[in-house]
Coordinates of C-alpha atoms and ligand atoms in Angstrom, one line a residue:
X1324 CA 0.0 0.0 0.0
X1325 CA 1.4 3.4 -1.0
X1326 CA 1.3 5.8 2.0
X1327 CA 2.9 9.1 3.0
X1328 CA 5.9 7.1 4.2
X1329 CA 6.6 5.4 0.9
X1330 CA 9.9 6.2 -0.9
X1331 CA 9.5 7.1 -4.5
X1332 CA 11.7 5.9 -7.4
X1333 CA 11.2 7.2 -10.9
X1334 CA 12.3 5.6 -14.2
X1335 CA 13.0 8.1 -17.0
X1336 CA 12.7 6.8 -20.6
X1337 CA 11.4 7.8 -24.0
X1338 CA 9.3 5.8 -24.8
X1339 CA 8.5 4.2 -21.5
X1340 CA 5.6 1.9 -22.2
X1341 CA 7.9 -1.1 -23.2
X1342 CA 10.1 -0.7 -20.1
X1343 CA 9.8 -3.8 -17.8
X1344 CA 11.8 -2.5 -14.8
X1345 CA 8.9 -1.0 -12.9
X1346 CA 6.9 -4.2 -12.7
X1347 CA 10.0 -6.3 -11.9
X1348 CA 11.4 -3.9 -9.3
X1349 CA 8.0 -3.2 -7.6
X1350 CA 7.4 -7.0 -7.3
X1351 CA 10.8 -7.5 -5.7
X1352 CA 10.4 -4.6 -3.3
X1353 CA 7.0 -5.8 -2.3
X1354 CA 8.3 -9.4 -1.7
X1355 CA 11.1 -7.9 0.4
X1356 CA 8.6 -5.8 2.4
X1357 CA 10.3 -2.6 1.3
X1358 CA 8.0 0.5 1.5
X1359 CA 9.0 2.0 -1.9
X1360 CA 7.4 2.3 -5.3
X1361 CA 8.8 2.9 -8.8
X1362 CA 6.7 5.0 -11.3
X1363 CA 7.4 5.3 -15.0
X1364 CA 8.0 8.8 -16.5
X1365 CA 8.1 9.4 -20.3
X1366 CA 10.4 12.4 -20.8
X1367 CA 11.6 13.7 -24.1
X1368 CA 15.4 14.4 -24.4
X1369 CA 14.8 18.1 -24.5
X1370 CA 12.9 18.0 -21.2
X1371 CA 15.3 15.9 -19.3
X1372 CA 17.3 18.6 -17.6
X1373 CA 14.2 20.5 -16.3
X1374 CA 12.6 17.2 -15.2
X1375 CA 15.7 16.1 -13.2
X1376 CA 16.0 19.6 -11.6
X1377 CA 12.4 19.4 -10.5
X1378 CA 12.7 15.8 -9.2
X1379 CA 15.8 16.9 -7.1
X1380 CA 13.5 18.9 -4.8
X1381 CA 11.2 15.9 -3.9
X1382 CA 12.4 15.0 -0.4
X1383 CA 11.0 11.5 -0.4
X1384 CA 12.6 10.7 -3.8
X1385 CA 15.1 7.8 -3.2
X1386 CA 16.4 8.1 -6.8
X1387 CA 16.1 7.5 -10.5
X1388 CA 16.6 4.7 -13.0
X1389 CA 17.6 6.1 -16.4
X1390 CA 17.3 4.3 -19.7
X1391 CA 17.2 4.8 -23.5
X1392 CA 17.8 7.5 -24.7
X1393 CA 18.9 9.4 -21.6
X1394 CA 21.9 7.4 -20.3
X1395 CA 24.6 9.6 -21.9
X1396 CA 22.9 12.9 -21.1
X1397 CA 22.5 12.1 -17.4
X1398 CA 26.2 12.4 -16.2
X1399 CA 26.1 16.2 -16.8
X1400 CA 23.0 16.5 -14.6
X1401 CA 24.5 14.7 -11.6
X1402 CA 26.5 16.3 -8.8
X1403 CA 28.9 13.4 -8.5
X1404 CA 29.6 10.2 -10.4
X1405 CA 31.1 6.8 -9.7
X1406 CA 34.4 6.1 -11.4
X1407 CA 32.8 3.7 -13.8
X1408 CA 30.0 6.1 -14.8
X1409 CA 32.6 8.8 -15.3
X1410 CA 34.8 6.6 -17.5
X1411 CA 31.9 5.4 -19.6
X1412 CA 30.2 8.8 -19.7
X1413 CA 26.9 7.0 -19.0
X1414 CA 24.6 6.8 -16.0
X1415 CA 21.7 4.4 -15.4
X1416 CA 20.9 5.0 -11.7
X1417 CA 20.9 8.1 -9.6
X1418 CA 20.6 8.3 -5.9
X1419 CA 19.3 11.4 -4.2
X1420 CA 21.0 12.3 -1.0
X1421 CA 19.2 14.0 1.9
X1422 CA 20.6 17.3 0.8
X1423 CA 19.2 16.9 -2.7
X1424 CA 22.5 16.1 -4.3
X1425 CA 22.4 13.5 -7.1
X1426 CA 25.0 10.7 -7.3
X1427 CA 25.0 8.8 -10.6
X1428 CA 26.3 5.3 -11.2
X1429 CA 26.3 2.7 -14.1
X1430 CA 25.2 -0.8 -13.0
X1431 CA 25.0 -2.7 -16.3
X1432 CA 28.4 -4.2 -15.8
X1433 CA 28.0 -5.0 -12.1
X1434 CA 24.5 -6.5 -12.9
X1435 CA 26.1 -8.8 -15.5
X1436 CA 28.8 -9.8 -12.9
X1437 CA 26.2 -10.5 -10.3
X1438 CA 24.3 -12.6 -12.8
X1439 CA 27.5 -14.6 -13.6
X1440 CA 28.3 -15.2 -9.9
X1441 CA 24.7 -16.3 -9.3
X1442 CA 25.4 -19.2 -11.7
X1443 CA 28.9 -19.9 -10.3
X1444 CA 30.8 -18.5 -13.3
X1445 CA 34.3 -17.3 -12.4
X1446 CA 36.1 -14.4 -14.0
X1447 CA 39.5 -14.4 -12.3
X1448 CA 42.2 -16.2 -14.4
X1449 CA 39.8 -16.7 -17.4
X1450 CA 40.6 -15.9 -21.0
X1451 CA 37.6 -13.8 -22.0
X1452 CA 36.3 -12.9 -25.4
X1453 CA 33.8 -10.0 -25.6
X1454 CA 31.8 -9.2 -28.7
X1455 CA 30.6 -5.6 -28.8
X1456 CA 31.9 -2.2 -27.8
X1457 CA 28.6 -0.3 -27.3
X1458 CA 27.0 0.8 -24.0
X1459 CA 26.4 -2.7 -22.5
X1460 CA 29.6 -4.2 -23.7
X1461 CA 31.7 -1.3 -22.4
X1462 CA 30.2 -1.5 -19.0
X1463 CA 30.7 -5.2 -18.9
X1464 CA 34.3 -4.8 -20.0
X1465 CA 35.1 -2.4 -17.1
X1466 CA 33.5 -4.8 -14.6
X1467 CA 35.4 -7.7 -16.1
X1468 CA 38.7 -5.8 -16.0
X1469 CA 38.3 -5.1 -12.3
X1470 CA 38.1 -8.8 -11.5
X1471 CA 41.5 -10.0 -12.9
X1472 CA 40.9 -12.0 -16.0
X1473 CA 43.9 -13.7 -17.6
X1474 CA 43.2 -11.7 -20.8
X1475 CA 40.3 -9.8 -22.4
X1476 CA 39.8 -9.7 -26.2
X1477 CA 37.3 -7.3 -27.6
X1478 CA 35.8 -7.6 -31.1
X1479 CA 33.3 -5.2 -32.7
X1480 CA 31.8 -4.5 -36.1
X1481 CA 33.2 -1.0 -35.9
X1482 CA 36.8 -1.9 -35.1
X1483 CA 37.8 1.6 -34.0
X1484 CA 35.2 1.5 -31.2
X1485 CA 36.8 -1.8 -30.0
X1486 CA 40.2 -0.2 -30.1
X1487 CA 39.0 2.9 -28.2
X1488 CA 37.5 0.6 -25.5
X1489 CA 40.7 -1.4 -25.2
X1490 CA 42.7 1.9 -24.8
X1491 CA 40.3 3.2 -22.1
X1492 CA 40.5 -0.2 -20.3
X1493 CA 44.3 -0.4 -20.3
X1494 CA 44.5 3.2 -19.1
X1495 CA 42.2 2.4 -16.2
X1496 CA 43.7 -1.0 -15.4
X1497 CA 47.4 -0.8 -16.3
X1498 CA 48.1 -4.5 -15.5
X1499 CA 45.3 -5.7 -17.8
X1500 CA 46.1 -7.8 -20.8
X1501 CA 43.6 -6.6 -23.3
X1502 CA 43.5 -6.5 -27.1
X1503 CA 41.3 -6.1 -30.1
X1504 CA 40.6 -9.4 -31.8
X1505 CA 38.4 -11.1 -34.4
X1506 CA 37.2 -14.3 -32.9
X1507 CA 37.0 -16.4 -29.7
X1508 CA 39.7 -19.0 -30.6
X1509 CA 41.6 -20.0 -27.4
X1510 CA 39.2 -18.4 -24.9
X1511 CA 37.2 -20.0 -22.2
X1512 CA 34.5 -17.5 -21.6
X1513 CA 32.8 -15.7 -24.5
X1514 CA 30.2 -13.0 -24.1
X1515 CA 27.8 -11.5 -26.6
X1516 CA 27.5 -7.8 -25.7
X1517 CA 26.1 -6.8 -29.1
X1518 CA 22.4 -6.5 -30.1
X1519 CA 22.8 -9.5 -32.5
X1520 CA 20.3 -12.2 -31.5
X1521 CA 17.3 -9.9 -31.0
X1522 CA 16.0 -10.8 -34.5
X1523 CA 15.7 -14.3 -35.8
X1524 CA 17.6 -13.5 -39.0
X1525 CA 20.6 -12.1 -37.1
X1526 CA 23.9 -13.9 -37.8
X1527 CA 25.8 -15.3 -34.8
X1528 CA 28.0 -12.6 -33.1
X1529 CA 30.8 -15.2 -33.1
X1530 CA 31.3 -18.9 -33.7
X1531 CA 31.3 -20.9 -30.4
X1532 CA 33.1 -23.9 -32.0
X1533 CA 36.3 -21.8 -31.9
X1534 CA 36.2 -21.8 -28.1
X1535 CA 38.2 -24.1 -25.8
X1536 CA 36.5 -27.3 -24.7
X1537 CA 34.5 -26.7 -21.5
X1538 CA 34.1 -23.0 -22.3
X1539 CA 31.0 -21.0 -21.4
X1540 CA 29.0 -18.7 -23.7
X1541 CA 27.1 -15.8 -22.1
X1542 CA 24.5 -13.5 -23.5
X1543 CA 23.2 -10.0 -22.9
X1544 CA 20.1 -10.6 -25.1
X1545 CA 17.0 -11.2 -22.9
X1546 CA 14.4 -11.7 -25.6
X1547 CA 14.4 -14.4 -26.9
X1548 CA 15.6 -16.1 -23.7
X1549 CA 17.5 -18.8 -25.7
X1550 CA 19.2 -17.2 -28.6
X1551 CA 20.7 -19.0 -31.7
X1552 CA 24.1 -18.4 -30.1
X1553 CA 23.1 -20.2 -26.9
X1554 CA 21.5 -23.0 -28.9
X1555 CA 24.7 -23.4 -30.9
X1556 CA 26.8 -23.5 -27.7
X1557 CA 24.6 -26.1 -26.2
X1558 CA 24.8 -28.3 -29.3
X1559 CA 28.6 -28.2 -28.9
X1560 CA 28.4 -29.2 -25.3
X1561 CA 29.6 -25.8 -24.0
X1562 CA 28.2 -24.0 -20.9
X1563 CA 25.5 -21.4 -21.5
X1564 CA 24.4 -18.3 -19.5
X1565 CA 21.2 -16.5 -20.6
X1566 CA 20.7 -12.7 -20.7
X1567 CA 18.0 -12.8 -18.0
X1568 CA 20.7 -13.3 -15.4
X1569 CA 22.0 -9.8 -16.2
X1570 CA 18.6 -8.3 -15.7
X1571 CA 18.1 -10.1 -12.4
X1572 CA 21.6 -9.0 -11.3
X1573 CA 20.8 -5.4 -12.3
X1574 CA 17.6 -5.4 -10.3
X1575 CA 19.4 -6.6 -7.2
X1576 CA 22.1 -4.0 -7.8
X1577 CA 19.5 -1.2 -8.2
X1578 CA 17.8 -2.1 -5.0
X1579 CA 21.1 -2.0 -3.1
X1580 CA 22.2 1.3 -4.7
X1581 CA 18.9 3.2 -4.5
X1582 CA 17.5 1.9 -1.2
X1583 CA 20.5 1.3 1.0
X1584 CA 21.9 4.6 2.3
X1585 CA 25.6 5.0 2.5
X1586 CA 28.5 6.8 0.9
X1587 CA 28.6 6.9 -2.8
X1588 CA 30.2 3.8 -4.2
X1589 CA 32.9 3.9 -6.8
Ligands
NAP2461 N1 20.2 -8.3 -20.1 C1 20.2 -7.0 -19.7 O1 19.9 -6.7 -18.6 C2 20.7 -6.0 -20.7 C3 21.1 -4.7 -20.2 C4 21.5 -3.7 -21.2 C5 21.5 -4.1 -22.5 N2 21.1 -5.3 -22.9 C6 21.1 -5.6 -24.4 O2 22.4 -5.4 -24.9 C7 22.3 -5.1 -26.3 C8 23.2 -4.0 -26.6 O3 22.8 -2.8 -26.0 P1 23.7 -1.5 -26.0 O4 23.0 -0.5 -25.1 O5 25.1 -1.9 -25.7 O6 23.5 -1.0 -27.5 P2 24.5 -0.1 -28.3 O7 25.3 0.8 -27.5 O8 23.7 0.4 -29.5 O9 25.6 -1.2 -28.9 C9 25.2 -2.1 -29.9 C10 26.4 -3.1 -30.1 O10 25.9 -4.1 -31.0 C11 26.7 -4.1 -32.3 N3 25.9 -4.3 -33.4 C12 24.6 -3.9 -33.6 N4 24.2 -4.4 -34.8 C13 25.1 -5.1 -35.3 C14 25.3 -5.9 -36.5 N5 24.3 -6.0 -37.4 N6 26.4 -6.6 -36.7 C15 27.4 -6.6 -35.8 N7 27.4 -5.8 -34.7 C16 26.2 -5.1 -34.4 C17 27.3 -2.6 -32.3 O11 28.4 -2.6 -33.1 P3 28.8 -1.2 -33.8 O12 29.6 -0.5 -32.7 O13 29.7 -1.6 -34.9 O14 27.6 -0.4 -34.2 C18 27.6 -2.4 -30.8 O15 28.8 -3.1 -30.4 C19 20.8 -4.8 -26.5 O16 20.2 -5.9 -27.3 C20 20.2 -4.7 -25.2 O17 18.9 -5.2 -25.2 C21 20.7 -6.3 -22.1

């Protein structure tokens, strides 16, 4: 039951009708007995700054979730950012402090990591292949890099974006062995961080048969739940990890970030 004590969370998107986070997060908060509610807000890009400025003054606002197309405009509207949000120039959650200050963070990568750990998939010491260099893949790459993989190979259709990501990664993690590559040969964890797999006619983002025996193939695509890539990996006897684990991980990360008070995290 919403009452005067209820903390409010707002998700900003344009359009917002297809966004599934409100129902998923409201269900989780209700199950956990947390007195908070998330409401959807459809805001055009040109109205984002004025909306955020207005929301800042709502004293029972716990924070915001920010999604397409606002993630890259949001850092400039925050008072402070986590290191990963600053490096990626992208924000998907904002916590409002008691003084009205807004602290932004980017949880895509950490959500993916939480999903991996929920299925017992290790990162440390692994040879990891990542397809993609867009928003989701970049966030995942930074979270992977922080966990000590043996090496990280990034492949992307636009090679210059993969090179730029590798440059930013090695600057932030000087000990990291990272390179631009073409395929997953010799790796033992391969991640699809592209949007390939959303449509039935999409080609595979990489060929799982090139991976080492016993390797795992992980997805960011949530719909369909089992992509052609995961089907192919399963046929080859490889481990598979579906995109829904990333969403579950993100929801858990959002609840921790937005509803647990404390100092801003890095
Ligand atoms: N499971 C979850 O919780 C979760 C969370 C966030 C995102 N996602 C999913 O992650 C996917 C990517 O999202 P994003 O925000 O990273 O998008 P984005 O920033 O637009 O990046 C898209 C990536 O896919 C690549 N790509 C797109 N079409 C391609 C094609 N035809 N051939 C080869 N590569 C292609 C792009 O390569 P170029 O750089 O060459 O364009 C880029 O690397 C989306 O499907 C989204 O639904 C899932």
